[in-house]
Coordinates of C-alpha atoms and ligand atoms in Angstrom, one line a residue:
Chain A
X1 CA 0.0 0.0 0.0
X2 CA 1.4 3.3 -0.9
X3 CA 1.2 6.4 1.3
X4 CA -1.0 8.4 -1.1
X5 CA -3.6 5.6 -0.9
X6 CA -3.5 5.6 2.9
X7 CA -3.8 9.4 3.0
X8 CA -6.8 9.4 0.7
X9 CA -8.5 6.8 2.9
X10 CA -7.6 8.8 5.9
X11 CA -9.3 11.9 4.4
X12 CA -12.4 9.9 3.7
X13 CA -12.7 8.4 7.1
X14 CA -11.7 11.7 8.7
X15 CA -14.6 13.4 6.8
X16 CA -17.0 11.3 8.7
X17 CA -15.3 12.2 12.0
X18 CA -15.7 15.8 11.0
X19 CA -19.3 15.4 10.1
X20 CA -20.1 13.9 13.5
X21 CA -18.0 16.6 15.2
X22 CA -20.1 19.1 13.3
X23 CA -23.3 17.9 14.9
X24 CA -21.5 18.0 18.3
X25 CA -20.1 21.5 17.7
X26 CA -23.5 22.9 16.5
X27 CA -25.1 21.9 19.8
X28 CA -22.2 23.1 21.8
X29 CA -22.0 26.5 20.1
X30 CA -25.6 27.4 20.5
X31 CA -26.4 25.8 23.9
X32 CA -23.0 25.4 25.5
X33 CA -24.0 21.8 26.3
X34 CA -21.3 19.2 25.7
X35 CA -23.3 16.3 24.2
X36 CA -21.6 13.1 25.3
X37 CA -24.5 11.2 23.8
X38 CA -23.4 12.3 20.2
X39 CA -22.1 8.8 19.3
X40 CA -25.2 7.0 20.5
X41 CA -27.4 9.4 18.7
X42 CA -25.6 8.5 15.4
X43 CA -26.2 4.9 16.2
X44 CA -29.9 5.4 17.1
X45 CA -30.6 7.5 13.9
X46 CA -29.1 4.8 11.7
X47 CA -31.0 1.9 13.4
X48 CA -34.2 4.0 13.1
X49 CA -33.4 4.6 9.4
X50 CA -32.9 0.8 8.9
X51 CA -36.2 0.2 10.6
X52 CA -38.0 2.8 8.5
X53 CA -36.5 1.4 5.3
X54 CA -37.4 -2.2 6.1
X55 CA -41.0 -1.1 6.9
X56 CA -42.3 -1.5 3.4
X57 CA -41.7 -1.3 -0.2
X58 CA -41.7 2.4 -0.8
X59 CA -39.0 3.8 -3.0
X60 CA -35.6 4.6 -1.5
X61 CA -35.9 8.3 -1.7
X62 CA -39.2 8.1 0.3
X63 CA -37.5 6.0 2.9
X64 CA -34.7 8.5 3.2
X65 CA -37.0 11.4 3.5
X66 CA -39.0 9.6 6.2
X67 CA -35.8 8.7 8.0
X68 CA -34.8 12.3 7.9
X69 CA -38.2 13.3 9.4
X70 CA -37.7 10.7 12.2
X71 CA -34.2 12.0 12.9
X72 CA -35.4 15.6 13.2
X73 CA -38.2 14.4 15.4
X74 CA -35.7 12.6 17.6
X75 CA -33.6 15.8 18.0
X76 CA -36.7 17.9 18.9
X77 CA -37.8 15.2 21.4
X78 CA -34.4 15.2 23.1
X79 CA -34.4 18.9 23.3
X80 CA -38.0 19.1 24.6
X81 CA -37.8 16.2 27.0
X82 CA -34.3 16.4 28.4
X83 CA -32.8 19.8 27.7
X84 CA -35.6 22.3 27.8
X85 CA -36.6 21.6 31.4
X86 CA -33.1 22.4 32.5
X87 CA -32.9 25.8 31.0
X88 CA -31.7 28.2 33.7
X89 CA -30.0 25.5 35.7
X90 CA -26.3 25.2 36.0
X91 CA -24.7 23.9 32.8
X92 CA -23.4 20.8 34.5
X93 CA -27.0 19.5 34.8
X94 CA -27.8 19.1 31.0
X95 CA -24.2 17.8 30.5
X96 CA -24.8 15.0 33.0
X97 CA -28.1 14.3 31.3
X98 CA -26.3 13.7 28.0
X99 CA -24.1 11.2 29.8
X100 CA -27.3 9.5 31.0
X101 CA -28.7 9.6 27.5
X102 CA -25.5 7.9 26.2
X103 CA -26.3 4.9 28.3
X104 CA -30.0 5.1 27.8
X105 CA -29.8 5.1 24.0
X106 CA -27.3 2.2 24.0
X107 CA -29.6 0.2 26.2
X108 CA -32.6 1.0 24.0
X109 CA -30.7 -0.1 20.8
X110 CA -29.6 -3.3 22.4
X111 CA -33.2 -4.0 23.7
X112 CA -34.8 -3.3 20.4
X113 CA -32.2 -4.4 17.9
X114 CA -30.1 -6.8 20.0
X115 CA -31.1 -9.8 17.9
X116 CA -30.1 -8.2 14.6
X117 CA -27.2 -6.4 16.3
X118 CA -24.5 -7.5 14.0
X119 CA -26.6 -7.3 10.9
X120 CA -24.2 -6.5 8.1
X121 CA -26.5 -5.8 5.3
X122 CA -27.3 -2.1 5.5
X123 CA -26.9 -1.0 2.0
X124 CA -30.0 0.8 0.7
X125 CA -28.1 2.6 -2.0
X126 CA -26.3 -0.6 -3.2
X127 CA -22.9 0.9 -3.0
X128 CA -21.2 -1.0 -0.2
X129 CA -19.3 -3.4 -2.4
X130 CA -18.4 -0.8 -5.1
X131 CA -15.0 0.8 -5.7
X132 CA -13.5 3.3 -8.0
X133 CA -10.2 2.6 -9.5
X134 CA -8.1 5.5 -10.5
X135 CA -4.7 4.2 -11.7
X136 CA -3.2 2.5 -8.8
X137 CA -5.6 4.1 -6.3
X138 CA -8.7 2.3 -5.1
X139 CA -11.5 4.4 -3.6
X140 CA -14.4 2.6 -2.0
X141 CA -17.8 3.9 -3.0
X142 CA -19.4 4.6 0.4
X143 CA -16.3 6.3 1.6
X144 CA -16.1 8.5 -1.4
X145 CA -19.8 9.3 -1.2
X146 CA -19.3 10.2 2.5
X147 CA -16.4 12.5 1.6
X148 CA -18.4 14.4 -1.0
X149 CA -21.5 14.6 1.1
X150 CA -19.5 15.9 4.1
X151 CA -17.9 18.7 2.0
X152 CA -21.3 19.7 0.6
X153 CA -22.9 19.8 4.1
X154 CA -20.1 21.9 5.5
X155 CA -20.4 24.2 2.5
X156 CA -24.2 24.5 3.1
X157 CA -23.6 25.2 6.7
X158 CA -21.2 28.0 5.9
X159 CA -23.8 29.6 3.6
X160 CA -26.5 29.1 6.1
X161 CA -24.6 30.8 8.9
X162 CA -23.6 33.6 6.6
X163 CA -26.8 34.4 4.8
X164 CA -29.8 32.9 6.5
X165 CA -31.7 34.8 9.1
X166 CA -31.9 31.8 11.4
X167 CA -28.2 31.2 10.9
X168 CA -27.5 34.7 12.1
X169 CA -29.8 34.2 15.0
X170 CA -27.9 31.0 15.9
X171 CA -24.6 32.8 15.8
X172 CA -26.0 35.5 18.0
X173 CA -27.3 32.9 20.4
X174 CA -23.9 31.2 20.4
X175 CA -22.2 34.4 21.5
X176 CA -24.5 35.5 24.3
X177 CA -27.9 34.1 25.2
X178 CA -29.0 37.2 27.0
X179 CA -28.1 39.6 24.2
X180 CA -29.7 37.4 21.6
X181 CA -32.9 37.3 23.6
X182 CA -33.0 41.0 24.3
X183 CA -32.7 41.6 20.5
X184 CA -35.6 39.4 19.8
X185 CA -33.9 36.2 18.6
X186 CA -36.1 33.3 19.6
X187 CA -33.5 31.5 21.7
X188 CA -35.6 28.5 22.6
X189 CA -36.5 28.0 19.0
X190 CA -32.8 28.2 18.1
X191 CA -32.0 25.5 20.7
X192 CA -34.7 23.2 19.1
X193 CA -33.5 24.0 15.6
X194 CA -29.9 23.2 16.5
X195 CA -30.8 19.8 18.0
X196 CA -32.9 19.0 14.9
X197 CA -30.0 19.9 12.7
X198 CA -27.5 17.9 14.8
X199 CA -29.6 14.7 14.7
X200 CA -30.1 15.2 10.9
X201 CA -26.4 15.4 10.4
X202 CA -26.0 12.4 12.7
X203 CA -28.3 10.5 10.4
X204 CA -26.2 11.4 7.4
X205 CA -23.0 10.3 9.1
X206 CA -24.7 7.1 10.4
X207 CA -26.0 6.3 7.0
X208 CA -22.5 6.6 5.5
X209 CA -21.0 4.5 8.3
X210 CA -23.7 1.9 7.9
X211 CA -23.0 1.7 4.2
X212 CA -19.3 1.3 4.9
X213 CA -19.4 -1.3 7.6
X214 CA -23.0 -2.4 8.1
X215 CA -24.9 -2.0 11.3
X216 CA -23.4 -2.9 14.7
X217 CA -24.1 -2.0 18.2
X218 CA -20.6 -0.6 18.7
X219 CA -21.2 2.3 16.2
X220 CA -21.6 4.8 19.1
X221 CA -17.9 4.5 19.9
X222 CA -17.2 6.7 17.0
X223 CA -18.7 9.5 19.1
X224 CA -15.6 9.4 21.3
X225 CA -13.3 10.0 18.4
X226 CA -15.7 12.7 17.1
X227 CA -15.6 14.6 20.4
X228 CA -11.8 14.4 20.4
X229 CA -11.9 15.8 16.8
X230 CA -14.3 18.6 17.9
X231 CA -12.0 19.5 20.8
X232 CA -9.0 19.5 18.5
X233 CA -10.8 21.8 16.1
X234 CA -11.7 24.1 18.9
X235 CA -15.2 23.0 20.2
X236 CA -16.9 26.0 18.8
X237 CA -15.4 26.2 15.3
X238 CA -17.2 24.7 12.4
X239 CA -14.3 24.8 9.9
X240 CA -12.2 23.5 12.8
X241 CA -14.4 20.4 13.0
X242 CA -13.8 19.6 9.3
X243 CA -10.1 20.4 9.3
X244 CA -9.5 18.5 12.5
X245 CA -11.5 15.6 11.3
X246 CA -9.5 15.3 8.1
X247 CA -6.3 15.7 10.0
X248 CA -7.1 13.0 12.5
X249 CA -8.3 10.6 9.8
X250 CA -5.1 10.9 7.9
X251 CA -2.8 10.7 11.0
X252 CA -4.8 7.7 12.3
X253 CA -4.5 5.8 9.1
X254 CA -0.8 6.5 8.8
X255 CA -0.3 5.4 12.4
X256 CA -2.3 2.2 11.7
X257 CA -0.2 1.5 8.6
X258 CA 3.3 2.4 9.7
X259 CA 3.4 2.1 13.5
X260 CA 0.9 -0.5 14.4
X261 CA 2.8 -3.4 12.8
X262 CA 5.7 -2.8 15.1
X263 CA 3.8 -2.5 18.3
X264 CA 1.2 -5.2 17.7
X265 CA -1.7 -3.0 16.7
X266 CA -4.3 -1.0 18.6
X267 CA -2.7 2.4 18.3
X268 CA -5.0 3.5 15.5
X269 CA -8.1 3.5 17.6
X270 CA -6.6 5.7 20.4
X271 CA -4.6 7.9 18.1
X272 CA -7.3 10.7 17.9
X273 CA -7.2 10.9 21.7
X274 CA -3.4 11.1 21.8
X275 CA -3.5 13.9 19.2
X276 CA -6.1 15.7 21.3
X277 CA -4.0 15.6 24.4
X278 CA -1.0 16.9 22.6
X279 CA -2.9 19.8 20.9
X280 CA -4.8 20.8 24.1
X281 CA -1.4 21.0 25.8
X282 CA -0.2 23.6 23.4
X283 CA -3.5 25.2 22.5
X284 CA -6.1 25.0 25.2
X285 CA -8.8 26.5 22.8
X286 CA -8.0 23.9 20.2
X287 CA -6.7 24.8 16.7
X288 CA -9.5 27.2 15.7
X289 CA -11.4 27.9 18.9
X290 CA -12.7 31.4 19.6
X291 CA -11.0 33.1 22.4
X292 CA -12.8 35.8 24.3
X293 CA -11.6 39.0 22.9
X294 CA -9.7 41.0 25.5
X295 CA -9.2 44.5 24.2
X296 CA -6.7 46.7 25.9
Chain B
X1 CA -46.8 55.4 26.6
X2 CA -45.1 53.5 29.5
X3 CA -46.4 53.5 33.0
X4 CA -44.9 51.5 35.8
X5 CA -47.4 51.3 38.7
X6 CA -46.1 50.3 42.1
X7 CA -44.1 47.3 41.1
X8 CA -42.3 45.0 43.5
X9 CA -39.5 42.8 42.0
X10 CA -37.9 39.8 43.6
X11 CA -35.0 37.6 42.4
X12 CA -35.2 33.9 43.1
X13 CA -38.5 34.5 45.0
X14 CA -36.7 35.8 48.1
X15 CA -34.4 38.7 47.2
X16 CA -36.6 41.8 47.3
X17 CA -35.0 44.4 45.1
X18 CA -37.7 46.9 44.0
X19 CA -40.5 48.2 46.3
X20 CA -43.3 50.3 45.2
X21 CA -41.6 51.8 42.1
X22 CA -43.7 53.9 39.9
X23 CA -42.6 55.9 36.9
X24 CA -43.9 57.2 33.6
X25 CA -42.4 57.8 30.2
X26 CA -44.7 59.9 28.0
X27 CA -44.7 59.6 24.2
X28 CA -41.6 61.0 22.5
X29 CA -40.0 62.2 25.7
X30 CA -36.7 61.6 27.4
X31 CA -36.8 60.5 31.0
X32 CA -33.8 59.9 33.1
X33 CA -33.5 57.4 35.9
X34 CA -30.6 58.2 38.3
X35 CA -29.2 56.7 41.4
X36 CA -26.1 55.1 42.8
X37 CA -24.8 51.6 42.3
X38 CA -27.3 48.9 43.4
X39 CA -30.2 51.2 43.6
X40 CA -32.3 49.1 41.3
X41 CA -32.1 51.0 38.0
X42 CA -31.0 48.0 35.9
X43 CA -33.6 45.8 37.6
X44 CA -36.3 48.4 36.6
X45 CA -35.2 48.3 33.0
X46 CA -35.2 44.5 33.0
X47 CA -38.7 44.4 34.5
X48 CA -39.9 46.5 31.5
X49 CA -38.1 44.5 28.8
X50 CA -38.9 41.1 30.2
X51 CA -35.2 40.2 30.8
X52 CA -35.9 39.6 34.5
X53 CA -36.8 36.0 33.7
X54 CA -33.3 35.2 32.5
X55 CA -32.1 35.9 36.0
X56 CA -34.9 34.2 37.9
X57 CA -36.4 37.6 38.7
X58 CA -40.1 38.4 38.7
X59 CA -42.5 41.3 39.1
X60 CA -44.5 40.2 42.1
X61 CA -46.7 43.2 42.6
X62 CA -48.0 46.0 40.5
X63 CA -48.2 46.4 36.8
X64 CA -46.3 47.8 33.8
X65 CA -48.4 49.2 31.0
X66 CA -47.1 49.9 27.5
X67 CA -49.6 51.6 25.2
X68 CA -52.5 50.3 27.3
X69 CA -51.1 46.7 27.4
X70 CA -49.8 44.9 30.5
X71 CA -46.3 43.7 29.9
X72 CA -44.9 42.9 33.3
X73 CA -43.3 39.4 33.3
X74 CA -43.5 39.3 29.6
X75 CA -41.2 37.5 27.2
X76 CA -38.3 39.7 26.1
X77 CA -38.5 38.4 22.6
X78 CA -42.1 39.5 22.4
X79 CA -41.5 42.9 24.1
X80 CA -39.0 43.8 21.4
X81 CA -41.7 43.3 18.9
X82 CA -44.0 45.6 20.8
X83 CA -41.5 48.4 20.2
X84 CA -39.3 48.4 23.4
X85 CA -35.6 48.0 22.9
X86 CA -33.3 47.6 25.8
X87 CA -29.6 48.5 25.4
X88 CA -28.0 46.6 28.2
X89 CA -25.2 48.1 30.3
X90 CA -21.6 47.2 29.7
X91 CA -21.6 47.5 25.8
X92 CA -22.6 43.9 25.2
X93 CA -21.6 43.5 21.6
X94 CA -21.7 40.1 19.9
X95 CA -18.0 40.3 19.8
X96 CA -17.1 37.8 17.2
X97 CA -19.7 39.1 14.7
X98 CA -19.0 42.1 12.5
X99 CA -20.5 45.4 13.3
X100 CA -23.0 45.1 10.5
X101 CA -23.9 41.5 11.6
X102 CA -24.6 42.9 15.1
X103 CA -26.9 45.4 13.6
X104 CA -28.7 42.8 11.5
X105 CA -29.3 40.8 14.6
X106 CA -30.8 43.9 16.1
X107 CA -33.3 44.0 13.3
X108 CA -34.3 40.4 13.8
X109 CA -37.9 41.1 14.6
X110 CA -38.4 43.7 11.8
X111 CA -39.7 42.6 8.5
X112 CA -39.2 44.7 5.5
X113 CA -36.2 46.4 3.9
X114 CA -33.2 45.6 6.0
X115 CA -30.9 47.8 3.8
X116 CA -33.0 50.8 4.5
X117 CA -33.1 50.1 8.2
X118 CA -29.3 49.8 8.2
X119 CA -28.9 53.0 6.3
X120 CA -31.1 54.8 8.8
X121 CA -28.8 53.6 11.7
X122 CA -25.6 54.5 9.7
X123 CA -27.3 57.9 9.2
X124 CA -27.3 58.4 13.0
X125 CA -23.9 56.8 13.5
X126 CA -21.7 57.6 10.5
X127 CA -18.7 56.1 12.3
X128 CA -20.4 52.7 12.3
X129 CA -20.5 52.7 8.5
X130 CA -16.7 53.1 8.5
X131 CA -16.2 50.0 10.6
X132 CA -19.1 48.0 9.3
X133 CA -17.0 45.0 8.4
X134 CA -14.8 45.0 11.5
X135 CA -15.1 42.4 14.3
X136 CA -17.2 44.1 16.9
X137 CA -15.0 42.9 19.8
X138 CA -12.0 44.8 18.4
X139 CA -13.8 48.2 18.0
X140 CA -13.1 51.0 20.4
X141 CA -15.2 51.6 23.5
X142 CA -17.0 54.5 21.8
X143 CA -17.7 52.6 18.7
X144 CA -19.0 49.7 20.7
X145 CA -21.4 52.0 22.6
X146 CA -22.6 53.4 19.3
X147 CA -23.0 49.9 18.0
X148 CA -25.2 48.7 20.8
X149 CA -27.4 51.8 20.6
X150 CA -27.6 51.5 16.9
X151 CA -28.4 47.8 17.3
X152 CA -31.3 48.7 19.5
X153 CA -32.4 51.2 17.0
X154 CA -32.6 48.5 14.3
X155 CA -35.6 47.1 16.1
X156 CA -37.4 50.3 15.2
X157 CA -38.5 50.9 18.8
X158 CA -40.9 53.6 20.0
X159 CA -39.2 53.4 23.4
X160 CA -35.5 52.8 24.1
X161 CA -34.2 51.7 27.4
X162 CA -30.6 52.8 27.8
X163 CA -28.5 51.5 30.6
X164 CA -25.6 53.8 31.5
X165 CA -24.4 54.6 28.0
X166 CA -21.8 57.0 29.2
X167 CA -20.0 54.6 31.6
X168 CA -16.3 54.7 31.1
X169 CA -16.3 56.9 28.0
X170 CA -14.3 60.1 27.5
X171 CA -16.3 63.3 28.0
X172 CA -16.1 64.3 24.3
X173 CA -17.5 60.9 23.3
X174 CA -20.3 61.1 25.8
X175 CA -21.2 64.5 24.4
X176 CA -21.2 63.1 20.9
X177 CA -23.3 60.1 21.9
X178 CA -25.8 62.2 23.9
X179 CA -26.1 64.5 20.9
X180 CA -27.0 61.5 18.7
X181 CA -29.5 60.3 21.3
X182 CA -31.1 63.7 21.1
X183 CA -31.4 63.5 17.4
X184 CA -32.8 60.0 17.6
X185 CA -35.4 61.3 20.0
X186 CA -36.3 64.2 17.7
X187 CA -35.9 62.5 14.3
X188 CA -37.4 59.1 15.0
X189 CA -39.8 60.2 17.7
X190 CA -38.4 57.6 19.9
X191 CA -39.0 58.0 23.6
X192 CA -35.9 57.3 25.8
X193 CA -35.6 56.0 29.3
X194 CA -32.1 56.8 30.2
X195 CA -30.4 55.2 33.2
X196 CA -27.4 57.2 34.3
X197 CA -25.1 57.8 37.2
X198 CA -23.9 60.8 35.4
X199 CA -26.8 63.0 36.5
X200 CA -25.6 66.2 34.9
X201 CA -25.3 64.7 31.5
X202 CA -28.6 62.9 31.9
X203 CA -30.5 66.0 33.1
X204 CA -29.1 68.1 30.3
X205 CA -30.8 65.7 27.8
X206 CA -33.9 64.6 29.7
X207 CA -37.3 66.4 30.2
X208 CA -38.0 64.6 33.5
X209 CA -36.0 62.7 36.0
X210 CA -36.4 60.1 38.8
X211 CA -33.9 59.3 41.5
X212 CA -33.8 55.8 42.9
X213 CA -32.3 54.6 46.1
X214 CA -32.4 51.2 47.7
X215 CA -35.1 49.9 45.4
X216 CA -37.4 52.9 45.7
X217 CA -38.0 56.1 43.8
X218 CA -37.1 58.8 46.3
X219 CA -37.3 61.9 44.2
X220 CA -38.7 63.0 40.8
X221 CA -39.4 66.1 39.0
X222 CA -38.8 68.1 35.8
X223 CA -35.2 68.1 34.7
X224 CA -34.8 71.9 35.1
X225 CA -36.1 71.6 38.7
X226 CA -33.8 68.7 39.5
X227 CA -30.8 70.4 38.1
X228 CA -31.3 73.2 40.5
X229 CA -32.0 71.0 43.4
X230 CA -29.4 71.6 46.1
X231 CA -29.2 68.0 47.1
X232 CA -28.7 66.8 43.6
X233 CA -26.0 69.3 43.0
X234 CA -24.1 68.3 46.1
X235 CA -24.7 64.6 45.6
X236 CA -23.2 64.8 42.2
X237 CA -20.5 67.2 43.0
X238 CA -17.8 64.6 42.8
X239 CA -19.3 63.1 39.7
X240 CA -20.0 66.0 37.4
X241 CA -16.9 65.5 35.4
X242 CA -18.6 63.6 32.7
X243 CA -18.0 59.9 32.5
X244 CA -15.8 59.6 35.5
X245 CA -16.3 56.6 37.6
X246 CA -17.0 57.0 41.3
X247 CA -14.1 56.6 43.5
X248 CA -14.4 55.0 46.9
X249 CA -14.2 58.4 48.6
X250 CA -17.0 59.8 46.6
X251 CA -19.1 56.8 47.5
X252 CA -18.4 57.4 51.1
X253 CA -19.2 61.1 50.6
X254 CA -22.5 60.0 49.3
X255 CA -23.1 57.7 52.2
X256 CA -22.7 60.6 54.6
X257 CA -25.1 62.6 52.6
X258 CA -27.6 59.8 52.5
X259 CA -30.1 61.3 54.9
X260 CA -31.5 63.7 52.4
X261 CA -32.9 61.0 50.4
X262 CA -34.1 58.6 53.1
Ligands
ADP301 N1 -29.7 38.5 39.2 C1 -29.8 39.0 40.4 N2 -30.0 38.2 41.5 C2 -30.1 38.7 42.7 N3 -29.9 40.0 43.1 C3 -29.7 40.8 42.1 C4 -29.6 40.4 40.7 N4 -29.3 41.5 39.9 C5 -29.3 42.5 40.8 N5 -29.5 42.2 42.1 C6 -29.5 43.0 43.2 O1 -30.5 44.0 43.1 C7 -30.0 45.3 43.5 C8 -30.2 46.3 42.4 O2 -29.3 46.0 41.3 P1 -29.3 46.7 40.0 O3 -30.7 46.8 39.5 O4 -28.3 46.1 39.1 O5 -28.8 48.2 40.4 P2 -28.3 49.4 39.5 O6 -28.4 49.1 38.1 O7 -29.0 50.6 40.0 O8 -26.8 49.5 39.9 C9 -28.6 45.1 44.0 O9 -28.6 45.0 45.4 C10 -28.2 43.8 43.4 O10 -27.3 43.1 44.2
MG302 MG1 -27.0 48.9 36.7

């Protein structure tokens, strides 16, 4: 395997990390809640999507639309049932709730889908086995699709935050809840919208992951890497999530290819966390995190 | 236009901060609310704008009427839509947004031509046009004060609540900003409720004034009358250099003089 090939794979896997980190960052930016349940939400959305698609014989696009609706509903429900009642409480309260949600959702998935847990045949688009050959380079189809979709979604996000009214309201909310409110930004609506957006993005990420590897009850673990990626990118930086995701993906694959053989493997899976520790040591705000502006 | 009738405000259900506060802001007038630190001026503004709720505060007695409608304990997001804009103390810009983005957030509730609305604000604050693409957090103190006032103006309010706009600004800037406030009042027919510790500056602008102390209104009257009030003169003796913060000694001086208001 040549290095170029490894780097390309790293970029493609890193894009998925970035996408999940984006969902995490959106919630953090607007609400300041660190969503430890992010990984399990990815898992739940994709199992729900699987359930929706296996419901009947409607066309694939209808299944996807329906799944998107379900994912948005899930985000709104989490916000309404678990986050909304805690508005005004110390931030630690909702953060603890997300930790509870992490366990709760895992349990739920095992309960409902435990018997098909390792079902490997999630492939609604029929791309799982496909690959593109460009000279010596081999690019797997789901990975490539994921990469493109990720770039498009980040692009849409950038446009949304720059030009859409709600996007501007979200940025105002992210800066200062009180000021946003006093200016008439519907802060509670922004919270709900951000959760809906985050679960929708989680579904997209889950869908790609499912198409890559099939469904399994360990999918939630990718959330840990994604949180590490978000922290590296700066927690509240959207471009940071993408750049950190790509960076971590490449470094992780390189570590897997060139270091793992010598130490008997296992480094690849913890590599994002190692990178996170190193970066935090030198840059506490992450690579692109916003510092509070101190004007002299 | 605005009438506060005998309100009592509590934070967290137990901390009683305002007692029997009444005040009025007539259409198109400038009313100033003065008093030392902790008197309850900011709390009064928050009671009007509906921001009390964000700090677990509540109007527990009395009423606040705005154009015939009861608005106490209202939702801040709704109150803005009614035409009341609060400019919070401390120049709270959205610091990572540009100046123009800040202004656009201020117009969140206003439908219609955002460009025209922006131009109107730039008309009052030409300096903001020059820095429209700068990050708000890096603007100078004066520019930031202009920005938060302009941002409030974007909501096209009929009543603006201004919380200590002169605080920490150089005298010349205070003069400039107060001049602009005057032209906003005259040009846009916006009534102003101006909270100030800087009584001299406030009374030079206002038609009417209230003095608060310990959560009550202890003195009110036409601005001309208040300006010539011996107590006010003496009270603000150490303060009448525009924009200067109180030093500890002045606070103590005030404490000694407290009897006149009690
Ligand atoms: N969020 C709050 N919770 C509890 N007490 C408060 C809160 N905000 C203000 N206070 C108290 O209310 C009193 C009046 O404060 P404030 O309205 O800010 O005064 P001013 O603006 O005149 O300086 C002060 O004693 C202050 O400690
Ligand atoms: Mg105050």
